XYZ file of C-alpha atoms in Angstrom:
263
model
C 30.512 88.135 172.074
C 28.018 90.842 171.215
C 29.088 94.187 169.798
C 29.424 95.852 173.204
C 31.282 92.866 174.672
C 33.614 92.704 171.690
C 34.415 96.403 171.949
C 35.019 96.207 175.702
C 37.298 93.185 175.228
C 39.238 94.954 172.481
C 39.750 98.020 174.677
C 41.000 95.808 177.513
C 43.340 93.925 175.180
C 44.827 97.138 173.777
C 45.212 98.507 177.307
C 47.025 95.326 178.331
C 49.416 95.526 175.365
C 50.084 99.218 176.024
C 50.746 98.462 179.689
C 53.197 95.707 178.733
C 55.022 98.117 176.407
C 55.307 100.568 179.298
C 56.094 98.167 182.130
C 58.697 96.005 180.409
C 61.271 98.773 179.811
C 60.735 100.198 183.318
C 61.213 96.804 185.010
C 63.922 95.364 182.754
C 66.241 98.362 182.432
C 67.554 97.971 186.016
C 68.499 94.374 185.189
C 70.302 95.592 182.066
C 72.228 98.144 184.148
C 73.290 95.479 186.630
C 74.580 93.367 183.754
C 76.499 96.274 182.184
C 78.103 96.934 185.565
C 79.013 93.229 185.638
C 77.242 92.738 188.931
C 75.315 89.799 187.485
C 76.163 87.260 184.800
C 74.497 87.051 181.405
C 72.663 83.895 182.479
C 71.403 85.619 185.636
C 70.189 88.556 183.539
C 68.199 86.193 181.313
C 66.653 84.306 184.230
C 65.743 87.496 186.120
C 64.243 88.998 182.949
C 62.095 85.926 182.334
C 60.736 86.108 185.894
C 59.971 89.801 185.508
C 58.325 89.327 182.094
C 56.162 86.525 183.482
C 55.266 88.620 186.537
C 54.222 91.607 184.387
C 52.099 89.476 182.045
C 50.474 87.576 184.922
C 49.523 90.598 187.007
C 48.486 92.816 184.127
C 46.108 90.096 182.934
C 44.663 90.031 186.456
C 44.321 93.812 186.621
C 42.989 94.045 183.047
C 40.877 90.869 182.708
C 40.156 91.056 178.990
C 40.317 87.240 178.833
C 38.921 84.415 180.970
C 41.887 82.089 181.433
C 41.637 78.426 182.348
C 44.810 76.473 183.068
C 44.834 72.676 182.968
C 47.727 70.906 184.657
C 48.670 67.277 183.974
C 46.305 64.757 185.549
C 49.298 62.673 186.619
C 53.071 62.995 186.791
C 55.518 60.726 185.005
C 59.098 60.087 186.063
C 60.301 62.303 183.199
C 58.225 65.364 184.149
C 60.968 66.909 186.281
C 63.729 66.324 183.740
C 65.099 69.065 181.464
C 62.933 69.020 178.362
C 61.803 70.611 175.118
C 58.365 72.254 175.184
C 56.208 72.392 172.069
C 52.986 74.372 171.593
C 50.585 75.399 168.851
C 50.504 79.012 167.614
C 47.319 80.850 166.659
C 47.680 84.471 167.843
C 50.194 87.246 168.461
C 49.015 87.059 172.077
C 50.248 83.487 172.574
C 53.601 84.390 174.123
C 51.928 86.645 176.709
C 49.522 83.898 177.770
C 52.425 81.451 178.015
C 54.296 83.890 180.251
C 51.224 84.684 182.349
C 50.489 81.013 183.080
C 54.114 79.868 183.313
C 54.286 79.984 187.126
C 51.097 77.989 187.618
C 51.704 75.343 184.960
C 55.492 75.042 185.306
C 56.057 76.001 188.958
C 59.572 75.133 190.162
C 60.526 74.193 186.603
C 63.635 75.360 184.795
C 63.605 78.724 183.032
C 62.481 78.607 179.413
C 63.976 80.001 176.215
C 61.633 80.246 173.238
C 62.727 80.037 169.595
C 61.142 82.951 167.691
C 61.073 84.717 164.313
C 63.655 87.507 164.432
C 61.401 90.045 162.690
C 59.253 90.114 165.849
C 61.981 92.379 167.207
C 60.456 95.157 165.075
C 57.994 95.553 167.945
C 59.775 97.387 170.799
C 57.953 95.460 173.552
C 58.791 92.024 172.171
C 62.324 93.123 171.273
C 63.263 94.153 174.799
C 61.513 91.123 176.311
C 62.949 88.530 173.927
C 66.500 89.864 173.907
C 66.685 90.404 177.672
C 65.357 86.871 178.297
C 67.858 85.438 175.833
C 65.166 83.941 173.616
C 66.606 82.409 170.455
C 65.939 84.119 167.100
C 65.775 82.454 163.699
C 65.683 84.418 160.461
C 63.302 83.731 157.598
C 61.698 85.691 154.802
C 58.610 87.669 155.749
C 55.526 85.780 154.648
C 51.817 85.709 155.223
C 50.326 83.171 157.644
C 49.932 79.861 155.845
C 52.686 80.472 153.282
C 55.771 78.232 153.261
C 58.661 79.341 155.472
C 62.032 80.136 153.896
C 64.702 80.028 156.594
C 68.167 81.539 156.468
C 70.468 78.445 156.666
C 73.187 80.268 158.620
C 70.553 81.490 161.096
C 69.333 77.921 161.609
C 72.890 76.779 162.401
C 73.255 79.660 164.837
C 69.947 78.681 166.419
C 71.169 75.122 167.054
C 74.357 76.472 168.666
C 72.313 78.789 170.886
C 70.013 75.937 171.874
C 72.968 73.761 172.874
C 74.368 76.629 174.965
C 70.962 77.132 176.607
C 70.838 73.437 177.515
C 74.273 73.712 179.134
C 73.111 76.749 181.161
C 70.101 74.932 182.592
C 67.274 76.237 180.387
C 64.400 74.350 178.820
C 63.613 75.174 175.184
C 60.242 76.190 173.751
C 59.389 75.593 170.082
C 56.303 76.277 167.962
C 56.287 73.324 165.510
C 53.913 75.046 163.077
C 56.678 77.575 162.442
C 54.288 80.512 162.072
C 50.852 81.823 162.969
C 48.078 79.467 161.925
C 45.697 81.577 159.763
C 42.817 79.147 160.236
C 43.154 77.351 163.591
C 39.524 76.259 163.440
C 40.527 73.856 160.625
C 43.364 72.246 162.584
C 47.137 72.571 162.688
C 49.430 73.742 159.916
C 51.982 71.272 158.483
C 54.458 70.633 161.301
C 58.238 70.872 161.361
C 60.173 68.087 163.071
C 62.834 70.344 164.593
C 61.693 69.510 168.137
C 62.508 65.852 167.544
C 65.935 66.798 166.151
C 66.678 68.809 169.310
C 65.317 66.027 171.503
C 67.555 63.469 169.827
C 70.572 65.787 169.950
C 70.157 66.615 173.643
C 68.598 63.334 174.806
C 65.801 65.353 176.392
C 62.105 64.393 176.413
C 59.454 66.441 174.627
C 56.633 68.046 176.637
C 53.496 69.375 174.981
C 51.353 72.429 175.693
C 48.149 73.537 173.981
C 46.592 76.985 173.628
C 42.990 77.444 172.584
C 40.845 80.548 172.200
C 43.646 83.102 171.731
C 42.734 83.518 168.053
C 39.270 84.664 169.111
C 40.913 87.680 170.750
C 43.470 88.570 168.071
C 43.003 86.531 164.914
C 45.934 85.965 162.520
C 43.611 86.638 159.577
C 43.972 90.375 158.878
C 40.337 90.574 157.778
C 39.380 89.721 161.393
C 42.433 90.922 163.308
C 41.765 92.565 166.674
C 38.006 92.101 166.577
C 37.328 89.746 169.490
C 34.720 87.035 168.980
C 35.352 85.319 172.327
C 37.389 85.772 175.495
C 37.762 82.243 176.873
C 41.366 81.022 176.703
C 42.632 77.611 177.795
C 46.275 76.750 178.402
C 46.958 73.074 178.941
C 50.174 71.335 179.966
C 50.581 67.620 179.244
C 52.820 65.133 181.087
C 55.653 63.345 179.343
C 54.211 60.565 177.232
C 55.860 57.789 175.286
C 59.384 58.301 174.019
C 59.449 59.897 170.575
C 61.489 57.714 168.210
C 61.233 59.629 164.926
C 60.230 62.928 163.363
C 57.131 61.322 161.853
C 56.105 59.984 165.255
C 56.515 63.447 166.775
C 54.301 65.003 164.081
C 51.644 62.332 164.522
C 51.703 62.583 168.335
C 51.565 66.385 168.401
C 48.693 66.359 165.914
C 46.759 63.826 167.993
C 47.404 65.492 171.373
C 47.354 69.213 170.570
C 45.505 69.354 167.280
C 42.321 67.684 168.491
């Protein structure tokens, strides 16, 4: 992007984020009221909120086209594609969750609702707080660190996370995990060291692992603070892969994710 293109893209991106911060409370508060009046169940509240969050992200990205989005669906379907599963994806930008929501309908149409495991400190942002809590996304606590530094998780929070995941499975949700555990400060160089938690959940629940890949989001909002919200590109790809071979170990999961998503 040239200077003018970068500036125009940045303005569009900021306008999109501001619109999300405005639209989410307006659209989600009625759902919260229905839940407080006990007219809907907690699970219904979470599923309705996820649909609304996805709708807002999808249409605001159409109305404010700061990014050129390409979605790539699986070239074929396996017999496990329609089963409840655990989704894993790379993580290179604070915008990732919005692109996942915006493309959710197209890539996962007719699929089960999704709960994403996230860092609890993201609730400091009012937009993500209302979205994540209303959708029933699953928080995990860890010490604040810079991208690329080792994660230090709160053990009790991890246990709570596993309980919440089990409950989500029972309620008919799929689970979304970011195996890198944090923003990748240098996605151009490949993936960060991966955590094998997705395999642990897969083994515990006897659910297959499905993989997604995001590329180009870091060129809009880079995790490196020295670059930050200075767009260098606006092409974003979101790819969904079919179920592959059965994952038999944590090491196999890490190797497979690296080969499929990291290349």
